[in-house]
Amino acid sequence: MKITTNINSLLRRTNSELAFQRCINPFCGTTCAVTEVRTACPKCGDLLDVDYDWSLVDIPSSLAEFEKHWQQRFSPVRFSGVWRFHELLPFAPIDRLITAGEGQTLLQQADAVGRFVGMQPGKLYLQYEGMNPSGSFKDNGMVAAFTHARMIGASRAACASTGNTSASLAMYCSVTQLMRAIIFIGSGKISYGKLSQALEYGALTVQIAGDFDDAMQRVQEVAKDLGIYLVNSINPFRLEGQKTVMFRVLEALRWEVPDWIVVPGGNLGNSSAFGKAFYELYKLGLIERIPRLAVINAAGADTLYQLFEKRGLRWNYGKPAMEIACHYYDELDRDHRKADTIASAIEINRPVNLKKCLRALEFCDGVVRRVSDQEILDAKAQVGAGGIGCEPASAASVAGARLLRQEGVIASGDRVVCILTGHQLKDPTATVAYHTADQDKFNEVLGSRGVSRAAFANRAVAVPNELDAIIKAIQLYS
Ligand SMILES: *Cc1c(COP(=O)(O)O)cnc(C)c1O
Ligand SMILES: [Zn+2]
């Protein structure tokens, strides 16, 4: 049954006919209703996708038609950089969508950063997700999970977080006053910018004596016991919202598909969502080619790199040899190896979306690389010097693009989009330490990270409080 009535009436219908959840394991394929709250397949325990009967959705005949939604910017739903693509993630009826103005982001052509990466002019773009209301790309996914949570009547939502997920959840809870946020954090590793958001937005903040992987484990147990809605990226609805980052990249490129998407990898929600976005656009006939995907780990949290590049773990038509991953995790435990990087947002050794990411890498002919904290901070300084600040994890994408350029995997004439996942002010500690002239401060924050130099430091100039000396210094340095 093809429905050709206008889109609003279509999407206001009960969405249970056109949207459902499906096990990602093609040999299982169990489906359940869109209104069920699950983080795993009820039959085999694998991850779930949100999927659609696209024949019931009134999909525009070309992506350019989405530009018409801009004419309805007075409508909060069309103003949202997520919901103006509602037809491509139609799991909730249009009158139930929640928004806080997320997704007003920018794709910036960045030639100065491009030179650093080794690209020809006009070829490097930075997708700046720091412009989201809580300062990171997480808002794209959170708004979708939040909408689903409200759709099924939840009143409390929880997550474990390296910082940005909790900031985003806390923001949606307080700005809408619709739910209570409960956030689990590990001890010590959360940046102040992010923690300050969660606290000020009024989230119940539970600090566990353990690291992120411990907090992740606990939040799942607690959510199950207390019936609290879980918004970690294991939640398949979040990934639906995160697909729209790619829709906006294409929109900014006038719907031309770039050659490369380069993204930092932590829990692998973004990379998985991007792969799903391109898969669906391709299947729907809305794009004709697929960009290649590069997922960049920090060297101190490089599980995906180890599994994909070193041990040959592949999606393998839906039968990945997961014993390779299990064996690797056993090794981590045996050697007491914990994730350790200055890029706290990707300081994760057991990525929950591993299988979905393998699928995305397969579909997008992807590669995985790892970059050191030194490379991350140097790239971050270059991104900042180019006028768009980002947090350390985000800069992994630029450092990774540079590495792939050096290897010749990316050509200098390729069109490359690096995703800058979070705002510069999220984590000022690392930035200030990088630029300081005080060697002790530098060592205190960065020394233990194997960061030994700051090639692109912009040092403050110390002068006595005397007019002559100040004028002299300015003339000397400018
Ligand atoms: C969450 C986060 C990441 C990691 O994204 P995944 O989807 O978990 O791989 C990277 N950068 C920033 C700033 C983040 O907040
Ligand atoms: Zn299953």
Tab-separated table of C-alpha atoms and ligand atoms in Angstrom:
chain	number	residue	atom	x	y	z
A	1	MET	CA	0.000	0.000	0.000
A	2	LYS	CA	1.646	3.218	-1.130
A	3	ILE	CA	0.410	6.221	0.730
A	4	THR	CA	0.452	9.414	-1.245
A	5	THR	CA	-1.435	11.729	1.085
A	6	ASN	CA	0.555	14.598	2.473
A	7	ILE	CA	3.429	13.786	4.708
A	8	ASN	CA	1.982	15.249	7.874
A	9	SER	CA	-1.063	13.067	7.874
A	10	LEU	CA	1.107	10.081	7.059
A	11	LEU	CA	3.516	10.647	9.882
A	12	ARG	CA	0.786	11.380	12.376
A	13	ARG	CA	-0.550	7.878	11.839
A	14	THR	CA	0.505	5.302	14.303
A	15	ASN	CA	4.064	4.674	13.299
A	16	SER	CA	3.919	1.048	14.386
A	17	GLU	CA	3.086	-0.032	10.860
A	18	LEU	CA	5.985	1.621	9.134
A	19	ALA	CA	8.676	1.484	11.819
A	20	PHE	CA	9.913	-1.451	13.866
A	21	GLN	CA	13.073	-2.773	15.489
A	22	ARG	CA	15.078	-5.544	13.914
A	23	CYS	CA	17.999	-7.667	15.090
A	24	ILE	CA	21.162	-6.784	13.149
A	25	ASN	CA	22.042	-10.444	12.817
A	26	PRO	CA	20.700	-11.351	9.365
A	27	PHE	CA	20.505	-15.014	10.396
A	28	CYS	CA	18.151	-14.051	13.239
A	29	GLY	CA	16.297	-10.994	11.965
A	30	THR	CA	13.845	-11.021	14.854
A	31	THR	CA	11.655	-7.935	14.820
A	32	CYS	CA	9.823	-6.156	17.591
A	33	ALA	CA	7.570	-3.153	17.821
A	34	VAL	CA	8.903	0.372	17.715
A	35	THR	CA	7.217	0.993	21.048
A	36	GLU	CA	9.209	-1.675	22.875
A	37	VAL	CA	12.137	-0.620	25.019
A	38	ARG	CA	15.050	-2.917	24.372
A	39	THR	CA	18.776	-2.691	24.104
A	40	ALA	CA	19.217	-6.168	22.624
A	41	CYS	CA	17.433	-8.706	20.454
A	42	PRO	CA	15.022	-10.728	22.630
A	43	LYS	CA	16.001	-13.910	20.816
A	44	CYS	CA	19.761	-13.837	20.299
A	45	GLY	CA	20.949	-10.827	22.308
A	46	ASP	CA	22.501	-9.015	19.361
A	47	LEU	CA	22.152	-5.278	18.724
A	48	LEU	CA	18.953	-3.832	17.301
A	49	ASP	CA	18.359	-1.498	14.364
A	50	VAL	CA	15.415	0.761	13.866
A	51	ASP	CA	14.077	-0.204	10.471
A	52	TYR	CA	11.202	0.907	8.260
A	53	ASP	CA	8.805	-0.375	5.677
A	54	TRP	CA	9.910	2.286	3.232
A	55	SER	CA	7.037	1.470	0.880
A	56	LEU	CA	4.765	3.109	3.448
A	57	VAL	CA	6.807	6.288	3.686
A	58	ASP	CA	6.366	9.163	1.305
A	59	ILE	CA	10.047	9.615	0.481
A	60	PRO	CA	10.952	12.662	-1.611
A	61	SER	CA	12.069	11.755	-5.120
A	62	SER	CA	15.374	13.568	-4.659
A	63	LEU	CA	17.372	14.809	-1.703
A	64	ALA	CA	17.114	18.376	-2.983
A	65	GLU	CA	13.436	18.310	-2.051
A	66	PHE	CA	14.462	18.509	1.582
A	67	GLU	CA	15.508	22.090	0.884
A	68	LYS	CA	11.804	22.951	0.748
A	69	HIS	CA	11.581	22.276	4.460
A	70	TRP	CA	13.634	25.401	5.010
A	71	GLN	CA	10.600	27.400	3.932
A	72	GLN	CA	8.958	26.173	7.130
A	73	ARG	CA	11.638	27.387	9.477
A	74	PHE	CA	8.934	28.929	11.691
A	75	SER	CA	8.045	25.353	12.637
A	76	PRO	CA	10.410	24.096	15.377
A	77	VAL	CA	10.363	20.639	13.814
A	78	ARG	CA	11.538	21.943	10.442
A	79	PHE	CA	14.043	24.288	12.063
A	80	SER	CA	15.680	21.282	13.716
A	81	GLY	CA	18.629	19.959	11.737
A	82	VAL	CA	17.466	16.480	12.744
A	83	TRP	CA	13.720	16.601	12.183
A	84	ARG	CA	13.760	18.426	8.910
A	85	PHE	CA	14.839	15.005	7.619
A	86	HIS	CA	11.982	13.300	9.455
A	87	GLU	CA	10.984	11.290	6.396
A	88	LEU	CA	14.315	9.464	6.662
A	89	LEU	CA	13.821	8.526	10.335
A	90	PRO	CA	10.047	8.316	10.655
A	91	PHE	CA	9.758	6.235	13.830
A	92	ALA	CA	7.700	8.837	15.701
A	93	PRO	CA	4.647	10.781	14.576
A	94	ILE	CA	5.383	14.384	13.678
A	95	ASP	CA	3.254	15.810	16.474
A	96	ARG	CA	5.283	13.906	19.075
A	97	LEU	CA	8.715	15.124	18.042
A	98	ILE	CA	10.777	16.959	20.646
A	99	THR	CA	13.398	19.517	19.695
A	100	ALA	CA	15.784	21.988	21.287
A	101	GLY	CA	16.988	23.469	18.002
A	102	GLU	CA	19.698	20.842	17.495
A	103	GLY	CA	21.629	20.359	14.272
A	104	GLN	CA	22.238	24.006	13.288
A	105	THR	CA	25.708	23.002	12.253
A	106	LEU	CA	28.232	24.134	9.707
A	107	LEU	CA	30.265	22.427	7.028
A	108	GLN	CA	33.304	24.647	6.693
A	109	GLN	CA	35.785	24.505	3.855
A	110	ALA	CA	39.052	24.708	5.768
A	111	ASP	CA	42.050	25.329	3.508
A	112	ALA	CA	44.526	26.144	6.275
A	113	VAL	CA	43.745	22.889	8.067
A	114	GLY	CA	43.708	21.233	4.634
A	115	ARG	CA	47.331	22.295	4.068
A	116	PHE	CA	48.270	20.716	7.397
A	117	VAL	CA	46.511	17.513	6.378
A	118	GLY	CA	48.148	17.598	2.951
A	119	MET	CA	45.103	18.350	0.835
A	120	GLN	CA	44.759	20.573	-2.222
A	121	PRO	CA	42.840	23.819	-1.627
A	122	GLY	CA	39.082	23.387	-1.468
A	123	LYS	CA	39.243	19.689	-0.643
A	124	LEU	CA	39.066	19.530	3.147
A	125	TYR	CA	35.826	20.244	4.980
A	126	LEU	CA	35.154	20.304	8.685
A	127	GLN	CA	31.661	19.369	9.856
A	128	TYR	CA	31.405	21.356	13.063
A	129	GLU	CA	29.021	19.616	15.444
A	130	GLY	CA	30.197	21.769	18.339
A	131	MET	CA	27.448	24.195	17.314
A	132	ASN	CA	24.765	21.978	18.819
A	133	PRO	CA	22.883	23.338	21.858
A	134	SER	CA	24.869	21.240	24.340
A	135	GLY	CA	28.075	21.616	22.334
A	136	SER	CA	28.507	18.180	20.785
A	137	PHE	CA	27.062	15.929	18.085
A	138	LYS	CA	25.374	13.907	20.829
A	139	ASP	CA	22.319	16.181	20.590
A	140	ASN	CA	21.507	14.672	17.176
A	141	GLY	CA	21.062	11.274	18.731
A	142	MET	CA	19.738	12.368	22.092
A	143	VAL	CA	16.794	14.211	20.571
A	144	ALA	CA	15.760	11.021	18.805
A	145	ALA	CA	16.129	8.799	21.890
A	146	PHE	CA	14.398	11.418	24.014
A	147	THR	CA	11.507	11.536	21.563
A	148	HIS	CA	11.245	7.752	21.708
A	149	ALA	CA	11.411	7.771	25.513
A	150	ARG	CA	8.523	10.239	25.691
A	151	MET	CA	6.619	8.334	23.011
A	152	ILE	CA	6.562	5.282	25.279
A	153	GLY	CA	5.836	7.328	28.387
A	154	ALA	CA	9.168	7.193	30.237
A	155	SER	CA	9.708	9.672	33.052
A	156	ARG	CA	13.352	8.930	33.896
A	157	ALA	CA	16.309	8.443	31.559
A	158	ALA	CA	19.847	7.330	32.333
A	159	CYS	CA	23.212	7.021	30.642
A	160	ALA	CA	26.829	6.272	31.373
A	161	SER	CA	28.987	8.920	29.888
A	162	THR	CA	32.471	10.194	29.234
A	163	GLY	CA	30.716	13.570	29.448
A	164	ASN	CA	28.930	14.683	26.317
A	165	THR	CA	26.088	12.183	26.423
A	166	SER	CA	25.285	13.222	29.973
A	167	ALA	CA	25.513	16.920	29.102
A	168	SER	CA	23.096	16.336	26.237
A	169	LEU	CA	20.632	14.230	28.232
A	170	ALA	CA	20.697	16.722	31.107
A	171	MET	CA	20.090	19.569	28.663
A	172	TYR	CA	17.046	17.910	27.046
A	173	CYS	CA	15.584	17.017	30.423
A	174	SER	CA	15.888	20.519	31.803
A	175	VAL	CA	14.945	22.430	28.675
A	176	THR	CA	11.784	20.379	28.165
A	177	GLN	CA	11.098	19.616	31.834
A	178	LEU	CA	9.741	16.299	30.596
A	179	MET	CA	12.048	13.767	32.241
A	180	ARG	CA	14.506	13.312	35.077
A	181	ALA	CA	18.122	12.721	34.022
A	182	ILE	CA	20.288	10.206	35.857
A	183	ILE	CA	23.889	10.081	34.745
A	184	PHE	CA	26.639	7.620	35.619
A	185	ILE	CA	30.218	8.788	35.383
A	186	GLY	CA	33.509	7.102	36.137
A	187	SER	CA	35.959	8.606	38.560
A	188	GLY	CA	38.457	11.203	37.498
A	189	LYS	CA	38.261	11.106	33.735
A	190	ILE	CA	35.420	13.487	32.977
A	191	SER	CA	36.301	16.947	31.710
A	192	TYR	CA	35.089	19.934	33.690
A	193	GLY	CA	33.273	21.552	30.807
A	194	LYS	CA	31.021	18.516	30.464
A	195	LEU	CA	30.557	17.809	34.146
A	196	SER	CA	29.612	21.424	34.754
A	197	GLN	CA	26.826	21.117	32.210
A	198	ALA	CA	25.301	18.030	33.813
A	199	LEU	CA	25.456	19.571	37.267
A	200	GLU	CA	24.029	22.912	36.257
A	201	TYR	CA	21.233	21.386	34.188
A	202	GLY	CA	20.249	19.548	37.355
A	203	ALA	CA	20.887	15.913	36.464
A	204	LEU	CA	21.180	13.344	39.237
A	205	THR	CA	24.880	12.572	38.891
A	206	VAL	CA	26.167	9.234	40.154
A	207	GLN	CA	29.929	8.936	40.278
A	208	ILE	CA	31.098	5.310	40.230
A	209	ALA	CA	34.471	4.284	41.589
A	210	GLY	CA	35.581	2.810	38.274
A	211	ASP	CA	36.176	3.784	34.646
A	212	PHE	CA	33.762	4.349	31.784
A	213	ASP	CA	33.481	0.665	30.941
A	214	ASP	CA	32.466	-0.027	34.560
A	215	ALA	CA	29.905	2.781	34.550
A	216	MET	CA	28.502	1.442	31.283
A	217	GLN	CA	28.045	-2.007	32.788
A	218	ARG	CA	26.339	-0.658	35.907
A	219	VAL	CA	23.946	1.682	34.186
A	220	GLN	CA	22.590	-1.194	32.143
A	221	GLU	CA	21.953	-3.240	35.264
A	222	VAL	CA	20.302	-0.346	37.080
A	223	ALA	CA	18.174	0.671	34.105
A	224	LYS	CA	16.890	-2.878	33.851
A	225	ASP	CA	16.172	-3.205	37.567
A	226	LEU	CA	14.417	0.132	37.940
A	227	GLY	CA	12.814	0.371	34.515
A	228	ILE	CA	14.681	3.542	33.624
A	229	TYR	CA	14.991	4.478	29.950
A	230	LEU	CA	18.583	4.018	28.733
A	231	VAL	CA	19.973	6.558	26.280
A	232	ASN	CA	23.487	5.240	25.686
A	233	SER	CA	24.420	4.697	22.063
A	234	ILE	CA	23.441	1.044	22.467
A	235	ASN	CA	19.980	2.617	22.122
A	236	PRO	CA	19.099	2.182	18.436
A	237	PHE	CA	16.981	5.347	18.296
A	238	ARG	CA	19.977	7.532	19.027
A	239	LEU	CA	21.697	6.292	15.915
A	240	GLU	CA	18.669	7.311	13.856
A	241	GLY	CA	19.187	10.917	14.914
A	242	GLN	CA	22.893	10.716	14.237
A	243	LYS	CA	22.225	9.735	10.613
A	244	THR	CA	21.236	13.343	10.009
A	245	VAL	CA	24.835	14.537	10.463
A	246	MET	CA	25.468	12.923	7.080
A	247	PHE	CA	22.294	14.369	5.566
A	248	ARG	CA	23.493	17.840	6.521
A	249	VAL	CA	26.963	17.167	5.110
A	250	LEU	CA	25.387	16.179	1.793
A	251	GLU	CA	23.059	19.176	1.937
A	252	ALA	CA	26.019	21.541	2.414
A	253	LEU	CA	27.752	19.899	-0.572
A	254	ARG	CA	24.609	20.453	-2.666
A	255	TRP	CA	23.867	16.743	-2.377
A	256	GLU	CA	27.152	15.616	-3.841
A	257	VAL	CA	28.698	12.658	-2.068
A	258	PRO	CA	32.269	13.333	-0.840
A	259	ASP	CA	35.083	10.801	-1.248
A	260	TRP	CA	35.798	10.365	2.456
A	261	ILE	CA	34.069	10.746	5.796
A	262	VAL	CA	36.586	10.747	8.659
A	263	VAL	CA	35.227	10.325	12.172
A	264	PRO	CA	36.659	9.617	15.621
A	265	GLY	CA	35.663	6.233	17.038
A	266	GLY	CA	34.690	5.660	20.681
A	267	ASN	CA	31.576	3.595	21.250
A	268	LEU	CA	31.228	3.594	17.445
A	269	GLY	CA	27.713	5.008	17.388
A	270	ASN	CA	28.548	7.747	14.911
A	271	SER	CA	30.395	5.555	12.437
A	272	SER	CA	27.563	2.998	12.635
A	273	ALA	CA	24.923	5.660	12.111
A	274	PHE	CA	26.782	7.148	9.157
A	275	GLY	CA	27.021	3.749	7.494
A	276	LYS	CA	23.313	3.185	8.017
A	277	ALA	CA	22.522	6.611	6.602
A	278	PHE	CA	24.420	5.925	3.389
A	279	TYR	CA	23.050	2.403	3.110
A	280	GLU	CA	19.486	3.663	3.313
A	281	LEU	CA	20.031	6.593	0.964
A	282	TYR	CA	21.589	4.217	-1.545
A	283	LYS	CA	18.834	1.660	-1.195
A	284	LEU	CA	16.213	4.362	-1.623
A	285	GLY	CA	17.929	5.548	-4.802
A	286	LEU	CA	18.697	8.964	-3.337
A	287	ILE	CA	22.479	8.701	-3.850
A	288	GLU	CA	24.429	6.875	-6.518
A	289	ARG	CA	27.758	6.382	-4.841
A	290	ILE	CA	29.021	5.659	-1.340
A	291	PRO	CA	31.765	7.647	0.375
A	292	ARG	CA	34.588	5.760	2.057
A	293	LEU	CA	34.606	5.790	5.829
A	294	ALA	CA	37.688	6.252	8.018
A	295	VAL	CA	37.254	5.598	11.738
A	296	ILE	CA	40.027	6.989	13.908
A	297	ASN	CA	40.895	5.554	17.318
A	298	ALA	CA	43.169	7.134	19.870
A	299	ALA	CA	46.286	4.978	20.245
A	300	GLY	CA	45.463	4.526	23.934
A	301	ALA	CA	41.986	3.142	23.148
A	302	ASP	CA	42.450	1.332	19.875
A	303	THR	CA	40.247	-1.765	20.078
A	304	LEU	CA	38.638	-1.241	16.683
A	305	TYR	CA	42.019	-0.657	15.057
A	306	GLN	CA	43.440	-3.812	16.617
A	307	LEU	CA	40.454	-5.953	15.689
A	308	PHE	CA	39.840	-4.620	12.187
A	309	GLU	CA	43.315	-3.795	10.905
A	310	LYS	CA	45.500	-6.219	12.865
A	311	ARG	CA	43.327	-9.265	13.472
A	312	GLY	CA	41.127	-9.162	10.420
A	313	LEU	CA	37.732	-9.002	12.129
A	314	ARG	CA	35.103	-8.298	9.475
A	315	TRP	CA	31.309	-8.079	9.216
A	316	ASN	CA	31.517	-11.215	7.104
A	317	TYR	CA	27.928	-11.123	5.794
A	318	GLY	CA	26.586	-10.832	9.321
A	319	LYS	CA	28.743	-13.558	10.851
A	320	PRO	CA	31.716	-11.694	12.324
A	321	ALA	CA	34.175	-13.997	14.102
A	322	MET	CA	33.421	-12.525	17.504
A	323	GLU	CA	35.782	-14.948	19.227
A	324	ILE	CA	38.532	-12.650	17.897
A	325	ALA	CA	37.022	-9.805	19.904
A	326	CYS	CA	36.424	-11.967	22.985
A	327	HIS	CA	40.005	-13.129	22.895
A	328	TYR	CA	41.209	-9.539	22.616
A	329	TYR	CA	39.078	-8.449	25.579
A	330	ASP	CA	40.490	-11.346	27.618
A	331	GLU	CA	43.966	-10.081	26.812
A	332	LEU	CA	43.035	-6.590	27.971
A	333	ASP	CA	41.774	-8.012	31.257
A	334	ARG	CA	44.737	-10.299	31.722
A	335	ASP	CA	47.219	-7.440	31.206
A	336	HIS	CA	45.067	-4.964	33.165
A	337	ARG	CA	45.066	-2.643	30.161
A	338	LYS	CA	42.648	0.237	30.563
A	339	ALA	CA	41.819	2.791	27.910
A	340	ASP	CA	44.050	5.823	28.317
A	341	THR	CA	44.054	8.939	26.144
A	342	ILE	CA	43.760	12.704	26.467
A	343	ALA	CA	40.758	12.375	24.135
A	344	SER	CA	38.395	11.393	26.952
A	345	ALA	CA	35.331	11.165	24.697
A	346	ILE	CA	36.890	8.205	22.880
A	347	GLU	CA	38.641	6.655	25.882
A	348	ILE	CA	36.706	3.411	25.437
A	349	ASN	CA	38.075	-0.098	25.033
A	350	ARG	CA	34.835	-2.087	24.634
A	351	PRO	CA	32.826	-0.269	22.000
A	352	VAL	CA	29.180	-1.290	22.307
A	353	ASN	CA	28.416	-0.733	18.627
A	354	LEU	CA	31.333	-2.806	17.361
A	355	LYS	CA	29.243	-5.051	15.107
A	356	LYS	CA	27.267	-2.207	13.600
A	357	CYS	CA	30.528	-0.433	12.891
A	358	LEU	CA	31.919	-3.525	11.150
A	359	ARG	CA	28.822	-3.471	8.964
A	360	ALA	CA	29.362	0.217	8.178
A	361	LEU	CA	33.034	-0.370	7.367
A	362	GLU	CA	31.987	-3.158	5.008
A	363	PHE	CA	29.390	-1.077	3.200
A	364	CYS	CA	31.573	2.031	2.977
A	365	ASP	CA	34.839	0.237	2.096
A	366	GLY	CA	36.219	1.651	5.326
A	367	VAL	CA	39.576	1.821	7.029
A	368	VAL	CA	40.571	2.229	10.680
A	369	ARG	CA	43.600	4.105	11.963
A	370	ARG	CA	44.942	5.142	15.322
A	371	VAL	CA	46.676	8.379	16.284
A	372	SER	CA	48.743	9.323	19.330
A	373	ASP	CA	47.795	11.985	21.849
A	374	GLN	CA	50.635	14.081	20.457
A	375	GLU	CA	49.143	13.896	16.968
A	376	ILE	CA	45.680	14.629	18.339
A	377	LEU	CA	46.793	17.762	20.178
A	378	ASP	CA	48.848	19.064	17.257
A	379	ALA	CA	45.855	18.554	14.953
A	380	LYS	CA	43.612	20.224	17.510
A	381	ALA	CA	45.874	23.272	17.604
A	382	GLN	CA	45.698	23.467	13.807
A	383	VAL	CA	41.910	23.199	13.819
A	384	GLY	CA	41.805	25.984	16.399
A	385	ALA	CA	44.200	28.140	14.389
A	386	GLY	CA	41.804	27.662	11.480
A	387	GLY	CA	39.071	29.327	13.518
A	388	ILE	CA	36.990	26.354	14.647
A	389	GLY	CA	37.935	25.071	18.048
A	390	CYS	CA	37.262	21.470	18.962
A	391	GLU	CA	37.854	19.133	21.848
A	392	PRO	CA	40.685	16.567	21.715
A	393	ALA	CA	38.578	13.583	20.584
A	394	SER	CA	37.275	15.566	17.606
A	395	ALA	CA	40.774	16.369	16.417
A	396	ALA	CA	41.465	12.658	16.033
A	397	SER	CA	39.561	12.906	12.747
A	398	VAL	CA	41.945	15.551	11.392
A	399	ALA	CA	45.019	13.733	12.700
A	400	GLY	CA	43.679	10.552	11.112
A	401	ALA	CA	43.049	12.245	7.763
A	402	ARG	CA	46.642	13.516	7.849
A	403	LEU	CA	47.959	10.021	8.503
A	404	LEU	CA	45.878	8.562	5.668
A	405	ARG	CA	47.167	11.330	3.393
A	406	GLN	CA	50.761	10.463	4.324
A	407	GLU	CA	50.061	6.824	3.604
A	408	GLY	CA	48.580	7.774	0.248
A	409	VAL	CA	45.258	6.134	1.105
A	410	ILE	CA	43.599	9.536	0.768
A	411	ALA	CA	44.691	11.438	-2.345
A	412	SER	CA	45.367	15.173	-2.145
A	413	GLY	CA	42.558	15.831	-4.596
A	414	ASP	CA	39.944	13.742	-2.776
A	415	ARG	CA	37.049	15.538	-1.171
A	416	VAL	CA	37.351	14.832	2.548
A	417	VAL	CA	34.934	15.645	5.367
A	418	CYS	CA	36.291	15.412	8.916
A	419	ILE	CA	33.691	15.371	11.673
A	420	LEU	CA	34.457	17.704	14.569
A	421	THR	CA	32.357	16.050	17.211
A	422	GLY	CA	32.555	18.501	20.112
A	423	HIS	CA	33.138	22.126	21.042
A	424	GLN	CA	36.514	23.545	22.011
A	425	LEU	CA	35.316	24.756	25.424
A	426	LYS	CA	34.324	21.258	26.508
A	427	ASP	CA	37.841	20.488	27.668
A	428	PRO	CA	39.960	23.614	28.177
A	429	THR	CA	42.467	21.879	30.467
A	430	ALA	CA	44.307	20.141	27.644
A	431	THR	CA	44.229	23.250	25.465
A	432	VAL	CA	45.668	25.556	28.086
A	433	ALA	CA	48.354	23.014	29.005
A	434	TYR	CA	49.328	22.678	25.330
A	435	HIS	CA	49.772	26.412	24.881
A	436	THR	CA	51.401	27.181	28.218
A	437	ALA	CA	54.988	28.366	28.538
A	438	ASP	CA	55.167	26.774	31.981
A	439	GLN	CA	56.956	23.461	31.502
A	440	ASP	CA	55.737	22.099	34.856
A	441	LYS	CA	52.086	22.729	33.939
A	442	PHE	CA	52.677	21.163	30.558
A	443	ASN	CA	54.183	18.057	32.104
A	444	GLU	CA	51.526	17.806	34.781
A	445	VAL	CA	48.686	17.497	32.282
A	446	LEU	CA	50.395	16.092	29.212
A	447	GLY	CA	53.661	14.487	30.282
A	448	SER	CA	52.079	11.211	31.339
A	449	ARG	CA	50.360	11.059	27.934
A	450	GLY	CA	53.581	10.816	26.005
A	451	VAL	CA	53.079	14.353	24.701
A	452	SER	CA	56.526	15.917	24.648
A	453	ARG	CA	56.209	19.045	22.535
A	454	ALA	CA	53.703	21.605	21.399
A	455	ALA	CA	54.712	22.378	17.842
A	456	PHE	CA	51.841	24.799	17.319
A	457	ALA	CA	51.714	26.407	20.751
A	458	ASN	CA	50.575	30.035	20.929
A	459	ARG	CA	52.189	31.218	24.105
A	460	ALA	CA	50.996	34.118	26.207
A	461	VAL	CA	53.598	36.882	26.379
A	462	ALA	CA	54.492	37.797	29.950
A	463	VAL	CA	55.242	41.500	30.514
A	464	PRO	CA	55.675	43.726	33.545
A	465	ASN	CA	52.813	46.107	34.322
A	466	GLU	CA	54.510	49.034	32.558
A	467	LEU	CA	53.248	50.850	29.488
A	468	ASP	CA	56.634	50.983	27.736
A	469	ALA	CA	57.251	47.305	28.201
A	470	ILE	CA	53.758	46.410	26.987
A	471	ILE	CA	54.128	48.537	23.849
A	472	LYS	CA	57.558	47.064	23.160
A	473	ALA	CA	56.243	43.528	23.496
A	474	ILE	CA	53.323	44.161	21.156
A	475	GLN	CA	55.621	45.711	18.524
A	476	LEU	CA	58.052	42.853	18.851
A	477	TYR	CA	55.429	40.112	18.444
A	478	SER	CA	52.903	41.555	16.006
B	1	LIG	C1	30.819	10.562	22.071
B	1	LIG	C2	31.916	11.277	21.407
B	1	LIG	C3	32.763	10.655	20.484
B	1	LIG	C4	32.678	9.188	20.174
B	1	LIG	O1	31.607	8.892	19.350
B	1	LIG	P1	31.088	7.382	19.199
B	1	LIG	O2	29.833	7.515	18.461
B	1	LIG	O3	30.897	6.874	20.586
B	1	LIG	O4	32.148	6.630	18.474
B	1	LIG	C5	33.721	11.411	19.841
B	1	LIG	N1	33.867	12.724	20.114
B	1	LIG	C6	33.081	13.362	21.004
B	1	LIG	C7	33.306	14.801	21.271
B	1	LIG	C8	32.087	12.666	21.679
B	1	LIG	O5	31.331	13.301	22.560
B	2	ZN	ZN	18.553	-11.697	17.133
